mmCIF file of C-alpha atoms in Angstrom:
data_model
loop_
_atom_site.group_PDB
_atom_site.id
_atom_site.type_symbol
_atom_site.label_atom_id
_atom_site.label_comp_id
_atom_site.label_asym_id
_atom_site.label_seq_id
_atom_site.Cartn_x
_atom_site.Cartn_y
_atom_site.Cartn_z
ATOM 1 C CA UNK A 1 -75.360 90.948 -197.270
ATOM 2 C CA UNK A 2 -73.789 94.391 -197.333
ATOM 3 C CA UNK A 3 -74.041 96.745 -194.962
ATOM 4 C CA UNK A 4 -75.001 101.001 -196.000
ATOM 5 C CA UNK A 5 -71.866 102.758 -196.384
ATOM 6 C CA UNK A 6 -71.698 106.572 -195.866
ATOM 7 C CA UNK A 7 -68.402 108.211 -197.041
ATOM 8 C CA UNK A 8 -66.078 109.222 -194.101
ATOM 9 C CA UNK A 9 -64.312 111.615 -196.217
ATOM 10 C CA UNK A 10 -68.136 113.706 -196.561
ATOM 11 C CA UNK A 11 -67.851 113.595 -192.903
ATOM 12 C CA UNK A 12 -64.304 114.611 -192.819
ATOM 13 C CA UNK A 13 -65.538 117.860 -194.564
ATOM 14 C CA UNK A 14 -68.102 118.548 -192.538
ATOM 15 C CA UNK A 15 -65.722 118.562 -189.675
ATOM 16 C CA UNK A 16 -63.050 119.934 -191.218
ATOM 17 C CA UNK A 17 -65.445 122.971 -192.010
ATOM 18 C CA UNK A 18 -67.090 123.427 -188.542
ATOM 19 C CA UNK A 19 -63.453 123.446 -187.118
ATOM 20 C CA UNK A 20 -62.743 126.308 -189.545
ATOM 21 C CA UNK A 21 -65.753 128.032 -188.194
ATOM 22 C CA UNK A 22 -67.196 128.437 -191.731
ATOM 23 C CA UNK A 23 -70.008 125.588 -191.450
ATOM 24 C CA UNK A 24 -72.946 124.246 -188.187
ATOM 25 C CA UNK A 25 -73.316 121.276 -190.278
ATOM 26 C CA UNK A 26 -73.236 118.333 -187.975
ATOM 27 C CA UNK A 27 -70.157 117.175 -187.563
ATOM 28 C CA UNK A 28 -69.391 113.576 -186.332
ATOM 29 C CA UNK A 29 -65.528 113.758 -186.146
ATOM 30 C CA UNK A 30 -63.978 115.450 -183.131
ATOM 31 C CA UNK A 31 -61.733 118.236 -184.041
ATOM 32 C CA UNK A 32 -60.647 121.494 -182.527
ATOM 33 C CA UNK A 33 -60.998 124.848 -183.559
ATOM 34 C CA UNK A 34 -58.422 126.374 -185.521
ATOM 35 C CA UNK A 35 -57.375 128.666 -188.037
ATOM 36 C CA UNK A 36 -55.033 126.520 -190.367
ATOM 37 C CA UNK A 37 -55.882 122.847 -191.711
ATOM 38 C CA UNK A 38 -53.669 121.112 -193.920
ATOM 39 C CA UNK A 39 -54.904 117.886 -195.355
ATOM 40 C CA UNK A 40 -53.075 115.428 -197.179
ATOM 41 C CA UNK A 41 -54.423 112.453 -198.790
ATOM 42 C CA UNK A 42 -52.282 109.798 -199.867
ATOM 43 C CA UNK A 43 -54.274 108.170 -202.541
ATOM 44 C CA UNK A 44 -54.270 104.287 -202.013
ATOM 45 C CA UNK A 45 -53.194 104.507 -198.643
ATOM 46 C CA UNK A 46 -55.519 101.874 -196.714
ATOM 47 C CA UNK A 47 -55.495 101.915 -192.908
ATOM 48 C CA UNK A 48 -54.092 97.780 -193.287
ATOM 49 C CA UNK A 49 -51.607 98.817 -195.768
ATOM 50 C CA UNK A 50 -49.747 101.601 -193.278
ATOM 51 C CA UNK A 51 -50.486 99.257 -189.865
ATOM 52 C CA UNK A 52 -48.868 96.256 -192.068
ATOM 53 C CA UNK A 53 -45.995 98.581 -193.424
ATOM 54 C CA UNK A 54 -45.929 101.138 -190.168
ATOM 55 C CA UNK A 55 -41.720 100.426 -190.368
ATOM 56 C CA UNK A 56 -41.715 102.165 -193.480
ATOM 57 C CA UNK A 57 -44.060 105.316 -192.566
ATOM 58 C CA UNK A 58 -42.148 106.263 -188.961
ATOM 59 C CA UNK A 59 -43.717 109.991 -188.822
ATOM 60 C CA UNK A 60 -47.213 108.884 -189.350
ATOM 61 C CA UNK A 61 -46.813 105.372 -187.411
ATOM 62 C CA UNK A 62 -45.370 107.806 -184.584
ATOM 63 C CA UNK A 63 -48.613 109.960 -184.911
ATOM 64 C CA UNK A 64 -50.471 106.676 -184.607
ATOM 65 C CA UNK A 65 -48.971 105.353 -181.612
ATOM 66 C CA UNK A 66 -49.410 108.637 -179.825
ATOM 67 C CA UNK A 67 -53.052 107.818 -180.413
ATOM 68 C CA UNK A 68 -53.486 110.360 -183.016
ATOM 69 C CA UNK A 69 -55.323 107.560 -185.367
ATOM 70 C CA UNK A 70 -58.724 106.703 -186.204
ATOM 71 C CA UNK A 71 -59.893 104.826 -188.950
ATOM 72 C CA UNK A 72 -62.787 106.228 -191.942
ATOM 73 C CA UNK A 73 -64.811 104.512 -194.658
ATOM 74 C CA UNK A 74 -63.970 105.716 -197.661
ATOM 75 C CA UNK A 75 -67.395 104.437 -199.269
ATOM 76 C CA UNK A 76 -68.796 103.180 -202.070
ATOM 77 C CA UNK A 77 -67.277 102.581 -204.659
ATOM 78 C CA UNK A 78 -64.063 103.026 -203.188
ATOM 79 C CA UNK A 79 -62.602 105.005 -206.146
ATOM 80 C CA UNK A 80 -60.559 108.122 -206.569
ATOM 81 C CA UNK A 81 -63.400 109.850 -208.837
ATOM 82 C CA UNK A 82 -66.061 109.279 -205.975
ATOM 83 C CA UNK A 83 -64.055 109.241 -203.180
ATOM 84 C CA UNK A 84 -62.535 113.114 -203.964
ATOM 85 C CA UNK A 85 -65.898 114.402 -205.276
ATOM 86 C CA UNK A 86 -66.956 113.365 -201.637
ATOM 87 C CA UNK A 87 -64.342 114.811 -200.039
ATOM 88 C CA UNK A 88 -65.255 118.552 -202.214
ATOM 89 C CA UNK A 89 -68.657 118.039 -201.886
ATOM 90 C CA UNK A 90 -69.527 116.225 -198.256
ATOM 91 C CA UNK A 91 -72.189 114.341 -199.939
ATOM 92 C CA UNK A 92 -72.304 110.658 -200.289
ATOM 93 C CA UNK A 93 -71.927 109.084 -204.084
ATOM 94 C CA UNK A 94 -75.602 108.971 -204.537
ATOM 95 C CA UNK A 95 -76.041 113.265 -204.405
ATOM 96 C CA UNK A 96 -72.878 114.153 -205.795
ATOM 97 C CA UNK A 97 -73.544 111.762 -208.969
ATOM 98 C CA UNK A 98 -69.875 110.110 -209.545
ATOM 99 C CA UNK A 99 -71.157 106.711 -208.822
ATOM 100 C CA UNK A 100 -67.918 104.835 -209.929
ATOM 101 C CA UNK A 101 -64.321 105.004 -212.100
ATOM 102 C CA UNK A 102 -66.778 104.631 -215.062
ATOM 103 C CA UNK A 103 -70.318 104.824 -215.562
ATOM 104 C CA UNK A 104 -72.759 105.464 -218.223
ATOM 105 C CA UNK A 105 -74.470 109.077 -219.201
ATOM 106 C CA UNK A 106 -76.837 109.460 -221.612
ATOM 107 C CA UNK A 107 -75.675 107.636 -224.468
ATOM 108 C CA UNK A 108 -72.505 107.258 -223.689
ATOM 109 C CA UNK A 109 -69.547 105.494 -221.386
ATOM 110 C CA UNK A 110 -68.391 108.738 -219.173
ATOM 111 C CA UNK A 111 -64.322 108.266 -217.882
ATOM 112 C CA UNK A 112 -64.604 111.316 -214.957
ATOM 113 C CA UNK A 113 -60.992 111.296 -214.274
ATOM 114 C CA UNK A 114 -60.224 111.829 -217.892
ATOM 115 C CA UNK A 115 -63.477 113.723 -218.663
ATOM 116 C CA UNK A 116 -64.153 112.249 -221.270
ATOM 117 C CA UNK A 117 -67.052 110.300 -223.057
ATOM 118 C CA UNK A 118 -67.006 106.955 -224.679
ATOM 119 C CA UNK A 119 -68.750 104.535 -227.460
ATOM 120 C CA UNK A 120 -70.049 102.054 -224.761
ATOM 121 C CA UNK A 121 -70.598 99.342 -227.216
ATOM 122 C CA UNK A 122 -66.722 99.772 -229.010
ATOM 123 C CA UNK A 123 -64.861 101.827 -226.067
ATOM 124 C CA UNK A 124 -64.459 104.137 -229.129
ATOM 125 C CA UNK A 125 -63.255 108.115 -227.474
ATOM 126 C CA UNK A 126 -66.185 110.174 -228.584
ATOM 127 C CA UNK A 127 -64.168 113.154 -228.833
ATOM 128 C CA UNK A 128 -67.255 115.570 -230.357
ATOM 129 C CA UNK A 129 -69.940 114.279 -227.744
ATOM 130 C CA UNK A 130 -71.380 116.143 -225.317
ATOM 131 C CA UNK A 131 -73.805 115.643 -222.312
ATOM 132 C CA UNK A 132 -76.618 117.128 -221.293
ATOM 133 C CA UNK A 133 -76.927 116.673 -218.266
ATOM 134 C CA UNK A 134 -74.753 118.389 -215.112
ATOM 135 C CA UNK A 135 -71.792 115.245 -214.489
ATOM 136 C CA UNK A 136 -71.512 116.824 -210.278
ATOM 137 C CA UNK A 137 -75.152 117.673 -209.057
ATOM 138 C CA UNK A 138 -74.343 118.999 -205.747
ATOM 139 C CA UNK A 139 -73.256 122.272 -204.766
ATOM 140 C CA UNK A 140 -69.446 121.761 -203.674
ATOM 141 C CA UNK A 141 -69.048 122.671 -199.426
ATOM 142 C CA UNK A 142 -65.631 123.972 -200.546
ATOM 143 C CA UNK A 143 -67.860 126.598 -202.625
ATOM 144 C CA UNK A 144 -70.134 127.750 -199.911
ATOM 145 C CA UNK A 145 -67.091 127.581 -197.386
ATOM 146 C CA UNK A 146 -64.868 129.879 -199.927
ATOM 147 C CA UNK A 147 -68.638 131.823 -200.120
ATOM 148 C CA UNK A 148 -68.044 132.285 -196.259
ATOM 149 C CA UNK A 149 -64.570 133.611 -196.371
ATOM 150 C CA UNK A 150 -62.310 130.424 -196.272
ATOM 151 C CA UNK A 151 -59.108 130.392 -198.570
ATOM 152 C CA UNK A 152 -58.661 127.124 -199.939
ATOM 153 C CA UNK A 153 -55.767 126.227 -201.476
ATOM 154 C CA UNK A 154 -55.623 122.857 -203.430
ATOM 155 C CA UNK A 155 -52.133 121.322 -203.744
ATOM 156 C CA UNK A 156 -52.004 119.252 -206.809
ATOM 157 C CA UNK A 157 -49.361 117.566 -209.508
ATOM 158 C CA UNK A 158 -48.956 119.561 -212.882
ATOM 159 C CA UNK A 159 -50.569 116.548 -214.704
ATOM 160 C CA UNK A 160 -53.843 116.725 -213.223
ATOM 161 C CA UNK A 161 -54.455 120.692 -211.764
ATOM 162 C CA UNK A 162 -55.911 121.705 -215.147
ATOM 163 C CA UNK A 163 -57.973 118.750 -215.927
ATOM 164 C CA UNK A 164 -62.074 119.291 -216.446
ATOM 165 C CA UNK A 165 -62.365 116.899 -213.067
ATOM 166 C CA UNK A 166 -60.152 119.303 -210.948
ATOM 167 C CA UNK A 167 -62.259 122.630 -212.237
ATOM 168 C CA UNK A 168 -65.666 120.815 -211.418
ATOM 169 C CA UNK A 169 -65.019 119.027 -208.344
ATOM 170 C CA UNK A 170 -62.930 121.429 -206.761
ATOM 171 C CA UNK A 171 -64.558 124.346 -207.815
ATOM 172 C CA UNK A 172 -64.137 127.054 -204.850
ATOM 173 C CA UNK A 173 -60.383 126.124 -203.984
ATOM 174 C CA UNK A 174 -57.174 128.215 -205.342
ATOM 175 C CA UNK A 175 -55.475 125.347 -207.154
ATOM 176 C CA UNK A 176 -51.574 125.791 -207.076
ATOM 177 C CA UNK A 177 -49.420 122.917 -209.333
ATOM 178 C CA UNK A 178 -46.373 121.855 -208.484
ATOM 179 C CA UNK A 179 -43.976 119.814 -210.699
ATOM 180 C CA UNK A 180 -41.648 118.291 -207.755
ATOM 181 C CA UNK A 181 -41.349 117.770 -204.242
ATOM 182 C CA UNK A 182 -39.544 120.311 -203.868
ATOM 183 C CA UNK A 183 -41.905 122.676 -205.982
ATOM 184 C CA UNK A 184 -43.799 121.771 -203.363
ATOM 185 C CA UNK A 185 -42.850 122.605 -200.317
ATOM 186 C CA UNK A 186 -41.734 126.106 -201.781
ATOM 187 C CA UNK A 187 -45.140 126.509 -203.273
ATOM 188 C CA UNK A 188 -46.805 125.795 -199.685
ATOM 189 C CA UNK A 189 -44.449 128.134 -197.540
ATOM 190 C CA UNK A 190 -45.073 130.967 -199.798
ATOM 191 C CA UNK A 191 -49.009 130.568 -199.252
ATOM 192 C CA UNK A 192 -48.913 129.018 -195.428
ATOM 193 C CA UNK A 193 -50.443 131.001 -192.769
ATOM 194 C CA UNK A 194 -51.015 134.543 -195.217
ATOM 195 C CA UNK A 195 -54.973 134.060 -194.194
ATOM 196 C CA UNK A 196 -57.270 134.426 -190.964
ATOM 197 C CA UNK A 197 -58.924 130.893 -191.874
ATOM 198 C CA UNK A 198 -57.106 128.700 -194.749
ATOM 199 C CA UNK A 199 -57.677 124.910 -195.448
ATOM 200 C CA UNK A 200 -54.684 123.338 -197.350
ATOM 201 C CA UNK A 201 -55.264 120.319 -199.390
ATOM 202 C CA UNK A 202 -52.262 118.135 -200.660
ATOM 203 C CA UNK A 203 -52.658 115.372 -202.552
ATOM 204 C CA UNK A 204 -49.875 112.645 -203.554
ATOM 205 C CA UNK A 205 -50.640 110.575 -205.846
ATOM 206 C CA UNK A 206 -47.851 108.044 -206.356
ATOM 207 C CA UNK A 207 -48.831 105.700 -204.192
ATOM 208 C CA UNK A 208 -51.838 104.757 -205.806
ATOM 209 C CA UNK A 209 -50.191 104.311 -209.663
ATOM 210 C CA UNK A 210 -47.093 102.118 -208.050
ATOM 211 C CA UNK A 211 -49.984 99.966 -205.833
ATOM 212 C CA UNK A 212 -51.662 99.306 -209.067
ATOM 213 C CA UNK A 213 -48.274 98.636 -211.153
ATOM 214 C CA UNK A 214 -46.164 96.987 -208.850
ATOM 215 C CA UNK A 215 -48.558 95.958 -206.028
ATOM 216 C CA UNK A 216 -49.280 96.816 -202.727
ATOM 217 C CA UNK A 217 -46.757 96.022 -200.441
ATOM 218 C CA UNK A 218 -44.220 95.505 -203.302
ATOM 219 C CA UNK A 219 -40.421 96.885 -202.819
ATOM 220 C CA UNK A 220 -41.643 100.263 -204.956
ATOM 221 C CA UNK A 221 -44.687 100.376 -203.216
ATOM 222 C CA UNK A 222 -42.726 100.646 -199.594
ATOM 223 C CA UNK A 223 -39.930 102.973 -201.116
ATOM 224 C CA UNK A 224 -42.768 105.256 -201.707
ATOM 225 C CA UNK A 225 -44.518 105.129 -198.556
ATOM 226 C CA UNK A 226 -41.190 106.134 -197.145
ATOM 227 C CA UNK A 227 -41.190 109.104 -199.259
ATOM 228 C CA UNK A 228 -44.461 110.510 -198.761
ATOM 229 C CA UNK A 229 -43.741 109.775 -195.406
ATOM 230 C CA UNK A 230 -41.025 112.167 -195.531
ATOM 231 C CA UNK A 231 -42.260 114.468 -197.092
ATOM 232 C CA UNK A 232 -45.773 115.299 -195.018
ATOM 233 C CA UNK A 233 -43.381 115.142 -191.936
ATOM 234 C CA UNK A 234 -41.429 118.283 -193.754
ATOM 235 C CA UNK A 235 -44.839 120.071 -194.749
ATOM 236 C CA UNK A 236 -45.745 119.476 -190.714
ATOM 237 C CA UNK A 237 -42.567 121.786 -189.652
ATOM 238 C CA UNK A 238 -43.763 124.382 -192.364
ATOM 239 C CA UNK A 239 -47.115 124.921 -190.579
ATOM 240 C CA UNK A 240 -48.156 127.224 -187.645
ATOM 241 C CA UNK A 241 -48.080 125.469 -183.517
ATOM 242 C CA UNK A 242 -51.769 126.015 -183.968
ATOM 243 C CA UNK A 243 -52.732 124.257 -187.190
ATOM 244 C CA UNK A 244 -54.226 121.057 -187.860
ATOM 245 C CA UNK A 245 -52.578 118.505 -189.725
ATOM 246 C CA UNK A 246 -54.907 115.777 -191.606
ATOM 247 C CA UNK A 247 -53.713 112.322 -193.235
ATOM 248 C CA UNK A 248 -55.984 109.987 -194.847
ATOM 249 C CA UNK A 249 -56.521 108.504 -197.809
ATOM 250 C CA UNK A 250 -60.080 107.925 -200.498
ATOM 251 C CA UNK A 251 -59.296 104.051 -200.587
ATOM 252 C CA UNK A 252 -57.081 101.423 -199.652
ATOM 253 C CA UNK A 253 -55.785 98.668 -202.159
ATOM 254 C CA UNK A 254 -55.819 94.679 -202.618
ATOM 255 C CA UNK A 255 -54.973 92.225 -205.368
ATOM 256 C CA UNK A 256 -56.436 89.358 -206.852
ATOM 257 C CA UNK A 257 -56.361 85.752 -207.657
ATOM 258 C CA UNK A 258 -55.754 84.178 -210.938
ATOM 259 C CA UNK A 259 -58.248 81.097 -209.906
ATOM 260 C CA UNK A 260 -60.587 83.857 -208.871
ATOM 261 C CA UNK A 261 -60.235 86.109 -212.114
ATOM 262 C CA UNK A 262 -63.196 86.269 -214.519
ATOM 263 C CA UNK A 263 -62.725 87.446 -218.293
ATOM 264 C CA UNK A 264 -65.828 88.973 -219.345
ATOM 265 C CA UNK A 265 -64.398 89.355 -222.659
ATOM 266 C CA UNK A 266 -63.899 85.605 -222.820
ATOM 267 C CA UNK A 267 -67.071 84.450 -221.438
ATOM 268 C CA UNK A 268 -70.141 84.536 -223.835
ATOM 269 C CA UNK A 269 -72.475 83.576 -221.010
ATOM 270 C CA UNK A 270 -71.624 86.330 -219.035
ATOM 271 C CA UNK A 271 -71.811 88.426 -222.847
ATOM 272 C CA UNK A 272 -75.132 87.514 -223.587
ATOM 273 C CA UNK A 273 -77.670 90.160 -222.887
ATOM 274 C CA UNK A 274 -75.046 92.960 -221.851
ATOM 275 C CA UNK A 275 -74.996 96.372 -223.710
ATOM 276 C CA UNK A 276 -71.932 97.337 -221.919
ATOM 277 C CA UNK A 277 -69.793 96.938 -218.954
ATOM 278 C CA UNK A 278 -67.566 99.530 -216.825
ATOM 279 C CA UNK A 279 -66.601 100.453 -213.785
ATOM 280 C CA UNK A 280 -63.407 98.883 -211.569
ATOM 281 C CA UNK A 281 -62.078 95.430 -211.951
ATOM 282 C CA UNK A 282 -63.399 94.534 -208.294
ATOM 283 C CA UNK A 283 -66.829 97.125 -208.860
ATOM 284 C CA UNK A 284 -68.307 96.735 -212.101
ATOM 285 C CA UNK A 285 -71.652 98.330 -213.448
ATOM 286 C CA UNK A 286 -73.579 95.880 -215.901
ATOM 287 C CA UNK A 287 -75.843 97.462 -218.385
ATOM 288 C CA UNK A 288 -78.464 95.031 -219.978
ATOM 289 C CA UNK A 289 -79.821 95.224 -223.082
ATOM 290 C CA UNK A 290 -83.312 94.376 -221.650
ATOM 291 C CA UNK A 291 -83.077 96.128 -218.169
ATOM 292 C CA UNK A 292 -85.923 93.553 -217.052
ATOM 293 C CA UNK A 293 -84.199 90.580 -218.189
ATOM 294 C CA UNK A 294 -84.465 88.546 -215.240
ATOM 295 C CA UNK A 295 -82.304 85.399 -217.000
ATOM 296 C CA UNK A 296 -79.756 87.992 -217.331
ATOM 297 C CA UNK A 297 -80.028 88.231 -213.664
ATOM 298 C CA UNK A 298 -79.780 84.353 -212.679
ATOM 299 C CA UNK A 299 -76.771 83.912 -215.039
ATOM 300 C CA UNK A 300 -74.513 86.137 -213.839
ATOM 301 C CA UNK A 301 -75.204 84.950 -210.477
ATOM 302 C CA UNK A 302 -74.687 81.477 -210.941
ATOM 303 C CA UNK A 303 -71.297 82.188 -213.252
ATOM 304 C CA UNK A 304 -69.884 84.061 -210.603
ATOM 305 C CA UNK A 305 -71.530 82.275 -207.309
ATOM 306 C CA UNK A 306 -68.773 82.404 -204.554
ATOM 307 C CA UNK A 307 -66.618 85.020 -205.484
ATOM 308 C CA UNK A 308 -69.083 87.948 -206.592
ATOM 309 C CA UNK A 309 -72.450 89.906 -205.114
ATOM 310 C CA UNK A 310 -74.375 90.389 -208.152
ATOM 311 C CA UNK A 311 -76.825 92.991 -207.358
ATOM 312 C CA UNK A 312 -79.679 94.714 -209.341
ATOM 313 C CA UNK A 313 -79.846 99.101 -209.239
ATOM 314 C CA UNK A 314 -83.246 98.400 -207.233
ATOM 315 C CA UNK A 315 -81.220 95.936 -204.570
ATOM 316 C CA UNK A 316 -77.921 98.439 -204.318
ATOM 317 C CA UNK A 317 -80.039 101.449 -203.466
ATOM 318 C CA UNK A 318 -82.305 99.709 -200.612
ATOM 319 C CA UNK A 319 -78.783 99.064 -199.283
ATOM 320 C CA UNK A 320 -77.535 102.519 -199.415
ATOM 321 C CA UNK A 321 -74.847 101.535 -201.035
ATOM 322 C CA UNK A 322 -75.138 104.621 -202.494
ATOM 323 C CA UNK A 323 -75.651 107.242 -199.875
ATOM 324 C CA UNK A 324 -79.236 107.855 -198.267
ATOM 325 C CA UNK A 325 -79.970 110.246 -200.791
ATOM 326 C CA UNK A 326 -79.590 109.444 -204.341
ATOM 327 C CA UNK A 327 -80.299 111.496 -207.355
ATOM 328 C CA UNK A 328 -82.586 110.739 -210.377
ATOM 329 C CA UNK A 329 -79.520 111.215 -212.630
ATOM 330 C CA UNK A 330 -77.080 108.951 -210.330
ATOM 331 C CA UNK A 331 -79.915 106.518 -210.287
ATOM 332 C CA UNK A 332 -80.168 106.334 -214.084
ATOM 333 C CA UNK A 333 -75.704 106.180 -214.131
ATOM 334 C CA UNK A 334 -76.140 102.862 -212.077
ATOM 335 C CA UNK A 335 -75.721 99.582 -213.754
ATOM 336 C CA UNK A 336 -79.083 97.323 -214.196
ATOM 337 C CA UNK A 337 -76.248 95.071 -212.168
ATOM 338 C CA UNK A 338 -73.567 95.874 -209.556
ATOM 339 C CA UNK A 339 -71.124 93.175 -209.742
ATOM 340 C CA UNK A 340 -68.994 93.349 -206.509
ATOM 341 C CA UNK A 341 -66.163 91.494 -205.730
ATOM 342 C CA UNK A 342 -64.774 89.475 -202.904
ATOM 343 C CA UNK A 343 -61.981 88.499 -201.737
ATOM 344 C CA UNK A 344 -59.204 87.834 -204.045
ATOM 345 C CA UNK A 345 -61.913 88.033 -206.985
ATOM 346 C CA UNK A 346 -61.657 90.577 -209.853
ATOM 347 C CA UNK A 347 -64.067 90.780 -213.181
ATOM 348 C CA UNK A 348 -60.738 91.509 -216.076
ATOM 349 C CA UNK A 349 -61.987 92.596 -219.857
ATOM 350 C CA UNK A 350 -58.292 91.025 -221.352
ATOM 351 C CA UNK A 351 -59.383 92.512 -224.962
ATOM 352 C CA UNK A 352 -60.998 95.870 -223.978
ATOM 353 C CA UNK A 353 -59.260 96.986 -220.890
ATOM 354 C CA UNK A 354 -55.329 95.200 -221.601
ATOM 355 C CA UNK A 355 -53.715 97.975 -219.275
ATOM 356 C CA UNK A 356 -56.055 97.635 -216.326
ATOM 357 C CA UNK A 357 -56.357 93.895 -216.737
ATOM 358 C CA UNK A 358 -52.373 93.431 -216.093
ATOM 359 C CA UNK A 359 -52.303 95.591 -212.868
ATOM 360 C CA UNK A 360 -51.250 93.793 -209.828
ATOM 361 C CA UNK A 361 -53.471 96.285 -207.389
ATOM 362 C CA UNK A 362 -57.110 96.763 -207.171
ATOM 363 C CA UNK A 363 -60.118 98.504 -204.952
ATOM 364 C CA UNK A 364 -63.385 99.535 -205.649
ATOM 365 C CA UNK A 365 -65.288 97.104 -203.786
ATOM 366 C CA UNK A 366 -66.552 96.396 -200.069
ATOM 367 C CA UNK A 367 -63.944 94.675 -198.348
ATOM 368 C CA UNK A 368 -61.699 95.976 -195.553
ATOM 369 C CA UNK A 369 -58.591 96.620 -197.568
ATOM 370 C CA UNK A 370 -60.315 98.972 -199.769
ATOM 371 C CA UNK A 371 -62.839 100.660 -197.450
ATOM 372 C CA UNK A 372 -60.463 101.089 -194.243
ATOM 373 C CA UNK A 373 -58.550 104.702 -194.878
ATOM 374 C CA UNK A 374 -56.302 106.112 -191.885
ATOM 375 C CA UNK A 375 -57.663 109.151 -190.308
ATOM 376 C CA UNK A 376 -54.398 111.094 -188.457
ATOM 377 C CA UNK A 377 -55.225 113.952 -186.783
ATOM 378 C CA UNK A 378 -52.250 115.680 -185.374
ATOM 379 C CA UNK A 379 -51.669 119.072 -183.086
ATOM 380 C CA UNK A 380 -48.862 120.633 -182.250
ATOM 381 C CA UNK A 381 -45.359 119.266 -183.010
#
């Protein structure tokens, strides 16, 4: 059975912070005080992924070897959507209410990367609907740390630095979009080192789209690496002697098995009793038409015995799976079922979800590969 969970990139921030001087929250990562922390995250980047590919990614194998490494969890589920809102927030899934890549609220199917609400019955956009309800319900740290007199500055791709996800989640930093790599780097030296205290955030998020298109590991996949490699190496000579550079990651990546790949959309057992169905391919929240249906329960289990935990919203949240502390309205966004995967296993929807179901990289779930981020921690240069 699983073990609890908490997000290591909550306790990142917390560290992060108290470094900065702007927070006494306890901090359980070591980290020296400074004035200057710049923290990439590679999305996709597991801790497996760079040991297995450390040829390709000499700067940050270097950092490694000079036993600048640790490893995080990036929690559960081990998603972008959750895994950032944790890293704005410091709070576990459970109190920051993002409990997965898709979820239901209210009446409807809510996409948080897109922002956007669906028809959970027809996967329909609902482009007129609204919620009621606040998506985030915890107060972001980088708020009350940009409250305290921290400049944040929030280093993110054109495509996504005006989305409705970036304003909520990381409410409190200066977001600055750049179009290029190079956009980049000229973007951070005209900002680096102008404040007393200053957290930079970079994201990349290539890594992540090939891993899911092309596979980790794949020939793309490594050219990439090398890149990003490349590239946070050139950011590290922009910074001060003084600062901190970060590098992790909110999830690693795996694939899965065609023997061990179930189509719900294929399967009327599975379909029987089931309002709707979202989430990852390797994470999937199960809403039941009859939330008490216990042969609901017993099928799904049997169907998928071996290469699934199927567990019910009652059974995930005694295993703070979740986080310790979980909200009313992140209790209510849980499925009536949590389907996670194991190894090699992945629940498709072929009809609904065509894009998703042809992608040759997944996460989401519980196992090593996706939970196991780097944590690089480097001073000096």
């Amino acid at each position: 059975m699983f073990q609890p969970v908490r997000s290591g990139l909550a306790s990142l921030t917390n560290s992060v912070l108290q470094s900065l001087g702007v927070s006494d929250n306890a901090a359980s990562i070591v980290l020296p005080c400074c004035k200057q922390v710049v923290l990439c995250l590679v999305d996709g980047l597991g801790a497996q992924l760079l040991n297995r590919y450390a040829h390709r990614a000499p700067y940050l194998s270097s950092l490694v070897n000079r036993g600048e490494g640790q490893i995080l969890h990036s929690g559960f589920p081990s998603t972008t959507a959750a895994s950032l809102a944790s890293l704005a927030t410091a709070e576990d899934s459970g109190s920051h209410g993002i409990v997965g890549a898709a979820f239901n609220v209210e009446a409807w199917q809510f996409n948080p990367l897109s922002w956007q609400l669906f028809d959970p019955r027809t996967g329909r956009l609902e482009a007129a609907a609204a919620c009621a309800e606040k998506i985030v319900a915890s107060q972001s740290a980088w708020v009350k740390a940009a409250a305290g007199g921290l400049l944040i500055n929030a280093f993110l791709p054109a495509a996504i630095a005006g989305s409705a996800y970036t304003r909520t989640v990381f409410n409190g930093a200066k977001v600055i979009a750049f179009t290029d790599p190079d956009d980049l780097m000229a973007r951070f030296r005209s900002v680096s080192g102008c404040n007393d205290r200053q957290l930079s955030y970079v994201y990349f998020g290539e890594l992540d789209l090939c891993g899911h298109l092309h596979g980790p590991g794949s020939g793309k996949w490594q050219d990439t690496l090398e890149d990003i490699d490349q590239r946070i190496r050139s950011l590290r000579d922009q910074i001060e002697q003084d600062a901190v550079l970060i590098v992790t990651a909110d999830h690693g990546m795996t694939t899965v098995d065609d023997a061990r790949t179930f189509d719900f959309d294929l399967m009327p057992d599975l379909q029987r009793g089931v309002a709707s169905i979202c989430g990852d391919i390797r994470a999937r929240h199960v809403y039941l038409q009859d939330p008490t249906d216990a042969d609901a329960v017993k099928r799904w289990r049997e169907v998928l015995a071996g290469h699934f935990e199927v567990l019910t919203r009652e059974q995930a949240l005694a295993l703070g799976l979740f986080g310790k502390n979980v909200t009313d309205a992140a209790c209510r966004r849980i499925g009536d079922l949590l389907v996670i995967a194991g190894d090699g296993a992945g629940l498709v929807r072929s009809i609904r979800e065509p894009f998703q179901t042809s992608w040759m990289g997944h996460h989401g779930a519980l196992s090593d590969e996706e939970q196991l981020v780097p944590l690089i921690i480097a001073t000096g240069r």
